XYZ file of C-alpha atoms in Angstrom:
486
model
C -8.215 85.995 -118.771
C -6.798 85.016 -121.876
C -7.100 87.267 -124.907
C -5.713 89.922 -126.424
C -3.976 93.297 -123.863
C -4.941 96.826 -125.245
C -6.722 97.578 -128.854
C -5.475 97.064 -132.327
C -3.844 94.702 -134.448
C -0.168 95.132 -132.948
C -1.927 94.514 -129.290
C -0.023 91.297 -127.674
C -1.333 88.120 -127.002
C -1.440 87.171 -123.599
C -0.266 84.103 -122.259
C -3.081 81.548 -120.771
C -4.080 82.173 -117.073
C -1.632 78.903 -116.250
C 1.206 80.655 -117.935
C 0.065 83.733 -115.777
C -0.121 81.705 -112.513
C 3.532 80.103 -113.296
C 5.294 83.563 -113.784
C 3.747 85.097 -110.896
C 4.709 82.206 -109.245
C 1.328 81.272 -107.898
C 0.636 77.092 -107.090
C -2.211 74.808 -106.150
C -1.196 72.490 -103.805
C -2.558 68.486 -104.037
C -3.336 68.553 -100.382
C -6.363 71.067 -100.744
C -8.404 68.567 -101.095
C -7.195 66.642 -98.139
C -8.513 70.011 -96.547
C -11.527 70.078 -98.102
C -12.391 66.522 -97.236
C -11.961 67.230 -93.392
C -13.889 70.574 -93.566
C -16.583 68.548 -95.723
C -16.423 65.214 -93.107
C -16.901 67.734 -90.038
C -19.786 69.604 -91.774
C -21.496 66.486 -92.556
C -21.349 64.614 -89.391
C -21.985 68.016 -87.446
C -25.101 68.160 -89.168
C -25.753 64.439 -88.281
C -26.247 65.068 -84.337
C -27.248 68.827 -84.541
C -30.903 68.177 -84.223
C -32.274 70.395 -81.720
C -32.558 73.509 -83.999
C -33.560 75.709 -81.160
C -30.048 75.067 -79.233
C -28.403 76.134 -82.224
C -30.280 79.183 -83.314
C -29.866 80.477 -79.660
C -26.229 79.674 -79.886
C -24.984 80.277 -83.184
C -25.730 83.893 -82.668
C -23.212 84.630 -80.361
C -21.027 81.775 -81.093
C -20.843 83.319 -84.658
C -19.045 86.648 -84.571
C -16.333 84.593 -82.312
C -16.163 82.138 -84.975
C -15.651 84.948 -87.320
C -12.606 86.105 -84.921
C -11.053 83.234 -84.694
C -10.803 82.199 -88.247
C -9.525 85.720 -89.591
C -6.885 85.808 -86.464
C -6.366 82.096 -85.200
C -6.147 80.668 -88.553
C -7.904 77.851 -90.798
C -5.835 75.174 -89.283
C -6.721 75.776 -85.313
C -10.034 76.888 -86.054
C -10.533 73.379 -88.429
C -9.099 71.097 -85.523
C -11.185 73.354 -82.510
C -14.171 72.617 -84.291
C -13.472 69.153 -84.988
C -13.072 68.429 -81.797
C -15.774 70.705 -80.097
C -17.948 68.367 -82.256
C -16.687 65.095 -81.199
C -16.674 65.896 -77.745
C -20.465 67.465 -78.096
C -21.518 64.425 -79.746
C -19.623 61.903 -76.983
C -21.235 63.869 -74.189
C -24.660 64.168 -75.865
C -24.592 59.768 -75.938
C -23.154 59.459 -72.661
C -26.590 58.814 -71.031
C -27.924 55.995 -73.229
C -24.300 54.434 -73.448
C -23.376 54.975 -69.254
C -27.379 53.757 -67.807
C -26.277 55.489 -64.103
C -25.289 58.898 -65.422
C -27.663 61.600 -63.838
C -29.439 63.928 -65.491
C -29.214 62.696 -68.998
C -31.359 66.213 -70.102
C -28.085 68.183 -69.023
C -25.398 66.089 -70.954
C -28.018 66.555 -74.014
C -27.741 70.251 -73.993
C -24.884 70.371 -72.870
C -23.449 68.237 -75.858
C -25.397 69.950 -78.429
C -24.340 73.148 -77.080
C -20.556 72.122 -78.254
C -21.894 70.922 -81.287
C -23.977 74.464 -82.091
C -20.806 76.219 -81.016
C -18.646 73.597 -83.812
C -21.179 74.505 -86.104
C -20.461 77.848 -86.629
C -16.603 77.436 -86.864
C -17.675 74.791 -89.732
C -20.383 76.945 -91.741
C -17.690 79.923 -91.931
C -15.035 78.100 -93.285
C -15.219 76.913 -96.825
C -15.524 80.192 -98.173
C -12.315 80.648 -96.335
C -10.639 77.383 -97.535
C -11.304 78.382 -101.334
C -9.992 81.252 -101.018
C -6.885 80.547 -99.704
C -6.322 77.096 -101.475
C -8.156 76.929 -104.524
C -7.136 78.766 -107.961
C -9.647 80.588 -109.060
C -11.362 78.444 -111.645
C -11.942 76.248 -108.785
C -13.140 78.636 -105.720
C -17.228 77.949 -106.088
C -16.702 74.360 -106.758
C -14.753 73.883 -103.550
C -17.192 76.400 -101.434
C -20.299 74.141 -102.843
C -18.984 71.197 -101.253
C -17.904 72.204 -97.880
C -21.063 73.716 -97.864
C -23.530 71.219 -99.134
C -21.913 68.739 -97.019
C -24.165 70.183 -93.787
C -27.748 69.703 -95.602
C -26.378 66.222 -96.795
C -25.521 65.312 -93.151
C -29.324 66.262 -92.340
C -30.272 64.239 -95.391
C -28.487 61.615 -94.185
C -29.382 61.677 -90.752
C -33.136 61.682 -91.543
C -32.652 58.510 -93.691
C -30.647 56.347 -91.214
C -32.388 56.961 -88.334
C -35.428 54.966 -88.789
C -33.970 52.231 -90.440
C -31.408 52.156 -87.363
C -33.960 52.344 -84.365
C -36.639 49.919 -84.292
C -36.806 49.889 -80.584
C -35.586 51.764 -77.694
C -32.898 49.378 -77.138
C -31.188 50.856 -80.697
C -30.685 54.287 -79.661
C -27.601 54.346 -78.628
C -26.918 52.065 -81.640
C -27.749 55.042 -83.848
C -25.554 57.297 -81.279
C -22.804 55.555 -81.537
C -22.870 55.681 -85.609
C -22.923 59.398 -85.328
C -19.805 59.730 -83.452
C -17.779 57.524 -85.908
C -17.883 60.350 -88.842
C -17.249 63.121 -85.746
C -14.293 61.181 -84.489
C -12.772 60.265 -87.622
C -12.721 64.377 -88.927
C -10.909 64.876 -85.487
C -8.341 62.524 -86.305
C -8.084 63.788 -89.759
C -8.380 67.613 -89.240
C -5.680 66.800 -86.184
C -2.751 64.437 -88.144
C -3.333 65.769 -91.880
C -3.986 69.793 -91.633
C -0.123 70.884 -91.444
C -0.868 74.634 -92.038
C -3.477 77.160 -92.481
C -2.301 78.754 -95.988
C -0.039 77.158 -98.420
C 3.158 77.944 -98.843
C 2.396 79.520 -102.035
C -1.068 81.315 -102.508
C -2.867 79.471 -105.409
C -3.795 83.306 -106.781
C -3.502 86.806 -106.754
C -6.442 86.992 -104.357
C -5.119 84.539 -102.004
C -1.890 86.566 -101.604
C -3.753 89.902 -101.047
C -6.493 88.048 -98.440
C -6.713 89.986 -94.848
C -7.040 87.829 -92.251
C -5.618 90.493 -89.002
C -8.196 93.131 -87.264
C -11.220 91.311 -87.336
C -13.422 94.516 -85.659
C -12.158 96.957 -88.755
C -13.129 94.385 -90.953
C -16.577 94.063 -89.667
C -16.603 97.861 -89.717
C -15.776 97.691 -93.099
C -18.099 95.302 -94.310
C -21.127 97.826 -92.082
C -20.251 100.443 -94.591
C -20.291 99.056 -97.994
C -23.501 99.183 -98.996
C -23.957 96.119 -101.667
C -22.329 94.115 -99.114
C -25.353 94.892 -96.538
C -27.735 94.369 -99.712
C -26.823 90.810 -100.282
C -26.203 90.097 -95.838
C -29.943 91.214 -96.059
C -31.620 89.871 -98.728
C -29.088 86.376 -98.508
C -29.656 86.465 -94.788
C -33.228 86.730 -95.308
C -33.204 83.207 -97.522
C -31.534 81.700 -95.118
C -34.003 82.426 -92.707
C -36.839 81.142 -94.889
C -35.003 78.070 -95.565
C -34.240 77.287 -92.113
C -37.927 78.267 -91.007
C -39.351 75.913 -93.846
C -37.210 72.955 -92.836
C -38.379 73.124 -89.095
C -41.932 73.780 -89.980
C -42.650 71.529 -93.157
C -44.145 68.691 -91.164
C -46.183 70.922 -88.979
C -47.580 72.629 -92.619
C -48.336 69.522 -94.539
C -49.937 67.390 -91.341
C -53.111 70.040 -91.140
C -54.105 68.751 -95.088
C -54.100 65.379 -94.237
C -50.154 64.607 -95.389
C -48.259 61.636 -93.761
C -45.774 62.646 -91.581
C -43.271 60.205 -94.190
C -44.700 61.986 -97.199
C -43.323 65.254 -95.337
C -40.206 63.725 -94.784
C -40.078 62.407 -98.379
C -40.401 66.294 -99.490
C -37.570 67.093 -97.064
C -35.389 64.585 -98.842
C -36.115 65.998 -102.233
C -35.617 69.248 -100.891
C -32.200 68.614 -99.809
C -31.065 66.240 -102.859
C -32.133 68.557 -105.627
C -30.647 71.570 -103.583
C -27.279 69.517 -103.790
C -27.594 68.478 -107.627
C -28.246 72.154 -108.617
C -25.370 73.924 -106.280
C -22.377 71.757 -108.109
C -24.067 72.582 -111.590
C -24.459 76.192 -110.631
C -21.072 75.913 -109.501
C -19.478 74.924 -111.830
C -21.038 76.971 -114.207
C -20.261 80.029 -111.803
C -16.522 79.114 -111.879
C -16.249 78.935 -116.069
C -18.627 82.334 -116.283
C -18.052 84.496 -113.220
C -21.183 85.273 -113.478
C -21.943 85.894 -109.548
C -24.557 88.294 -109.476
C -26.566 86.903 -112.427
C -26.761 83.332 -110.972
C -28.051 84.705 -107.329
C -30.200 87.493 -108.927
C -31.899 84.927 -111.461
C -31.913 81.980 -108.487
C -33.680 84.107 -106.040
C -36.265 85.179 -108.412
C -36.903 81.576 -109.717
C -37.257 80.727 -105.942
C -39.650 83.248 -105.039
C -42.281 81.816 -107.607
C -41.750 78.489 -106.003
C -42.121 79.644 -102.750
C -45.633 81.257 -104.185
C -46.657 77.823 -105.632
C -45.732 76.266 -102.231
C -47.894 79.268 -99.955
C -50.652 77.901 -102.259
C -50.653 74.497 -102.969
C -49.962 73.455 -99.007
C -53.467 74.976 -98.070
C -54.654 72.091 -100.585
C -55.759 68.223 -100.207
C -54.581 65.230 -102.281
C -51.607 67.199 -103.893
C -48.864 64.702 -103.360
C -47.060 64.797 -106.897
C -47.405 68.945 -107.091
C -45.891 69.432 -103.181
C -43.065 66.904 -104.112
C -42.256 69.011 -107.841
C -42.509 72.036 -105.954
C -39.844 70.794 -102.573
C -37.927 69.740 -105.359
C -37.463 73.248 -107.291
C -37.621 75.119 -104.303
C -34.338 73.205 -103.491
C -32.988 73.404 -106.659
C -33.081 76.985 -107.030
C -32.816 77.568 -103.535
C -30.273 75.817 -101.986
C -28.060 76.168 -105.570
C -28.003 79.585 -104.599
C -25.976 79.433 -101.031
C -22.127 78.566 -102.387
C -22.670 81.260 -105.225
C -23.849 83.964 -103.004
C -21.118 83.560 -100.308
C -18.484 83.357 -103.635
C -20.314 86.668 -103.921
C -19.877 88.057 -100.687
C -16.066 87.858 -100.884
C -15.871 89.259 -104.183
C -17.765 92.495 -102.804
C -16.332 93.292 -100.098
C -12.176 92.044 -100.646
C -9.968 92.744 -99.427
C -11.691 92.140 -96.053
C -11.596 88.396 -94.573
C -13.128 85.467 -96.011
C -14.426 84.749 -92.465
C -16.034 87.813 -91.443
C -17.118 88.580 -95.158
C -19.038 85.202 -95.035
C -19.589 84.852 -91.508
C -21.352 87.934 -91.186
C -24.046 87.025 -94.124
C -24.927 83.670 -91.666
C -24.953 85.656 -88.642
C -27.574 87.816 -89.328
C -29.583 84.609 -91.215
C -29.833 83.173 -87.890
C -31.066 86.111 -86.464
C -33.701 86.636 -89.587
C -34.450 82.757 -89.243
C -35.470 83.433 -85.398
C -37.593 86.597 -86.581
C -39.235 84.542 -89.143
C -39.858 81.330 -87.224
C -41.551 83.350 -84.371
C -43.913 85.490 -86.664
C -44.653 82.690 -88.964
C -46.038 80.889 -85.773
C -47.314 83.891 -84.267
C -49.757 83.911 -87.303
C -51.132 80.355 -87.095
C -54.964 80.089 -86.277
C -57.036 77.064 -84.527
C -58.741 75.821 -87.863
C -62.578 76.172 -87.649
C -63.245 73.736 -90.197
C -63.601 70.354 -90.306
C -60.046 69.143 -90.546
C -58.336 65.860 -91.865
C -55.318 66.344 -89.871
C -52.994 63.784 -89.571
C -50.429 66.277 -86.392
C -49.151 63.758 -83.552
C -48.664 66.285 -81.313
C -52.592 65.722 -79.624
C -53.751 69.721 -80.324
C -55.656 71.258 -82.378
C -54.869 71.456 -86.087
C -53.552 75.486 -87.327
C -54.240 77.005 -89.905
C -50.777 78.092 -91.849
C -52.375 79.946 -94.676
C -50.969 83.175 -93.684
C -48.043 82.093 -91.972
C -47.116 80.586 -95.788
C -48.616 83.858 -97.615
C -46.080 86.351 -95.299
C -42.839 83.826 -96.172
C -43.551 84.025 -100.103
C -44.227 87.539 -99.451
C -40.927 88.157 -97.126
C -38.892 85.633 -100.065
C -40.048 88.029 -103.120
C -39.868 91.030 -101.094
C -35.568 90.289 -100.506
C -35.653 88.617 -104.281
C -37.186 92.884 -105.259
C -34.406 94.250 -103.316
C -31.522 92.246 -104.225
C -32.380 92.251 -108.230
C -32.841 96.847 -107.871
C -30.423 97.543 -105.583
C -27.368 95.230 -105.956
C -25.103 96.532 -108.321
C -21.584 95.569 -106.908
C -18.409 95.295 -108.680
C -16.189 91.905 -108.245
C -13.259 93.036 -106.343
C -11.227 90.350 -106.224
C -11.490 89.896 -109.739
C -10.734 92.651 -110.357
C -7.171 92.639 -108.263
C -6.799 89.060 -109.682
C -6.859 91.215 -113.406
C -4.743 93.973 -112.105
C -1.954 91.355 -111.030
C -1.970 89.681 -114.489
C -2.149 92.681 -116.626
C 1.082 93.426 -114.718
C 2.585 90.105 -115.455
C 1.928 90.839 -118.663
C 3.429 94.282 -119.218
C 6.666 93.013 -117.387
C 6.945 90.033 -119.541
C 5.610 91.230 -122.988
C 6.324 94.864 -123.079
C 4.843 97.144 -125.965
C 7.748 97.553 -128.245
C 6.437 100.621 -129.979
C 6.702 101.997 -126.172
C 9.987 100.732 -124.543
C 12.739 100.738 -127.658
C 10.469 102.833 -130.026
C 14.311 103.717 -132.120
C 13.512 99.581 -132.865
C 10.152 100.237 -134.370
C 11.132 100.826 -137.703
C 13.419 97.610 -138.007
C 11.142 94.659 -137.619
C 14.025 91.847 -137.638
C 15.273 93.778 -134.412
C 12.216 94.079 -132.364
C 13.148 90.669 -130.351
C 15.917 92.103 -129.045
C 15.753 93.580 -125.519
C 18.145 94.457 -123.188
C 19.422 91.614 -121.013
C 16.762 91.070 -118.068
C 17.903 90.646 -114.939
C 17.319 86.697 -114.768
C 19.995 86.892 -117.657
C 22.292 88.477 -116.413
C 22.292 86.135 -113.315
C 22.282 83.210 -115.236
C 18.864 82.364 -114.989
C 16.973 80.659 -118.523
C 14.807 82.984 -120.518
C 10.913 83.002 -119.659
C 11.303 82.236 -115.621
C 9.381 84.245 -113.588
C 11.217 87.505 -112.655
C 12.598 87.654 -108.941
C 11.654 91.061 -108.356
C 7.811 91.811 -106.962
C 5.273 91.765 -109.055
C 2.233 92.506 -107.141
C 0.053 95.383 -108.187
């Protein structure tokens, strides 16, 4: 925000946005990160264990707008250390069976345990949007939202790559169990000895100090009403959807052409790792730019045109190289895009709260992920052909080819909507501007407006009457003690 306040050559030069910060008295505290690393640690090893997809889409539905209650009302803190621990104890119970042979019914402590861990889930989705907003300075808010967020897909990443080389026989199950409730015991430890407080004693920005987090239902009323808000839910919540329904169905797609079941997981991996590699350099470049709606508008476009290449190419034999280019960008300008858009839900609809503002955008995903996983199936064919499937699953091979058609189709169709319609301002911003022109006017007044008698006497324009601070005893250029807030 640095740069010159109002027009013309006797405008003022205002101070650097650290100056700003240090004379409204905002701070970043060291122990954000400490934060971030146990939202990040539970995210990852959540994802680690939350396998059964269908458990959580069922849940998470629910589960979420009570997630979104409890971190606008309860606080980051207790909602961080509930989760953690809903987690560990899902992913205890969920072992039990192979680890305690006698236990009975070893299908109910399954569900049951990944039931807790669906319900941690959507505690740990919701909250790095939350955390950055409240901890990080500004320059720093889609940086820190991009990791607590790309920690869950890395988890899966993870997951997918240590579970074969872990379980060789039967025997190693529990093995590979017991690995996965290391990284969910250790964020419960953390999240429960190093999170002292929800909010830092000092809000890192103007936008931290005006964030809402009280009356949860107006909120969400709120949020129903602004239209570009809904825009971006729909069309966001829509790519989420598609992502989720490609994920679960990838395998099922690539076995009917004759694809390994590895090769599918090798486009998984690629899927995931690119996604990663572009979110922290869209990130980053989000938090020097600002440039919210560009990035999502532009990423959503690129991703539809993948997602065309992909409806295409999968119907095809022998395209190994093309399938793993296209995984690859369709995670790169995909997955780039999730951090950035829920940067961009806040910004639209502040001053509501971070947790119902992004909350609400994952919400409905699930709910367009179910939609689009049961017409995407509902679509598939018995292949009349002769087929070179290479499907475990003993049936007959389907025919995808206009299950993938109608999910490039439904991914440009959102991409058309959110590129016309979106046109939303950055609130927060915006308030974050307000503050600081403030600041500004307080601490560099216009001269030609406040002692204009002075204006003809150059060597006399430095000085003003005594400031309060001065009078008190307090040294010149200290931030003022009255309020400052816009």
């Amino acid at each position: 925000m640095a740069g010159q306040v109002g027009n013309g050559p006797g405008a003022a030069t205002a101070p650097t946005a650290p100056t700003l910060d240090a004379l409204r008295g905002y701070r970043a505290y060291a122990r954000r990160w400490v934060f971030l690393l146990v939202i990040s640690l539970l995210s990852y090893s959540n994802a680690m264990i939350n396998w059964l997809s269908l458990v959580y889409l069922v849940v998470s539905i629910p589960a979420g707008v009570v997630a979104i209650w409890v971190l606008d009302s309860v606080g980051l803190r207790w909602a961080t250390i509930l989760c953690a621990w809903l987690n560990f104890a899902g992913s205890v119970l969920r072992a039990l069976p192979c680890m305690v042979p006698s236990a009975q019914d070893p299908f109910v402590f399954l569900m049951g345990g990944q039931s807790l861990c669906a319900l941690a889930q959507t505690l740990v989705v919701f909250s790095p949007a939350k955390l950055a907003a409240l901890w990080f300075p500004e320059h720093q808010r889609a940086t820190a939202n991009m990791v607590g967020t790309m920690s869950n897909p890395l988890g899966v990443l993870a997951a997918n790559l240590l579970s074969p080389a872990l379980v060789r026989k039967e025997e190693d199950i529990p093995v590979m169990l017991a690995s996965y409730i290391m990284p969910a015991g250790l964020a419960s430890l953390l999240a429960t000895a190093c999170l002292w407080e929800s909010v830092p004693p000092t809000p890192p920005s103007a936008g931290a100090a005006r964030s809402t987090s009280e009356n949860c239902l107006a909120g969400l009323k709120l949020l129903v009403r602004n239209k570009d808000y809904v825009i971006l839910a729909v069309c966001f919540g829509g790519g989420i959807g598609i992502f989720s329904s490609f994920s679960a169905l990838l395998e099922q797609v690539l076995c009917v052409n004759g694809y390994s079941n590895e090769f599918a997981g090798l486009c998984g991996a690629l899927f995931i790792a690119f996604g990663i590699l572009g979110a922290l350099a869209l990130s980053l470049y989000v938090d020097r730019t600002k440039h919210f709606t560009e990035a999502v508008k532009i990423g959503l476009c690129l991703t539809s045109l993948v997602c065309v290449a992909f409806a295409l190419v999968s119907q095809l034999q022998g395209q190994t190289l093309a399938l793993s280019a296209i995984c690859s960008l369709l995670g790169l300008f995909g997955f780039s895009v999730a951090p950035v858009a829920m940067e961009l839900a806040i910004e639209c609809s502040f001053p509501v709260g971070e947790g119902a503002a992004a909350g609400l955008v994952f919400v409905l995903g699930q709910a367009e992920g179910v939609l689009t996983m049961v017409l995407l199936t509902a679509l598939t064919v018995r292949r009349a052909e002769p087929s070179f499937s290479t499907c475990q699953d003993g049936q007959d091979p389907l025919d995808w080819k206009g299950s993938m058609l109608l999910m490039a189709g439904l991914c440009t169709f959102f991409s058309c909507l959110m590129v016309l319609f979106f046109h939303a301002p950055y609130r927060r911003l915006q308030a974050e501007a307000d503050a600081s022109l403030s600041i500004q006017e307080d601490t560099y007044p216009a001269t030609s407006d406040h002692i204009p008698h002075l204006a003809a006497t150059p060597e006399a324009l430095p000085q003003h009457p005594p400031s309060p601070q001065h009078e008190s005893g307090e040294k010149p250029g200290t931030a003022p003690s009255w309020n400052l807030s816009s």
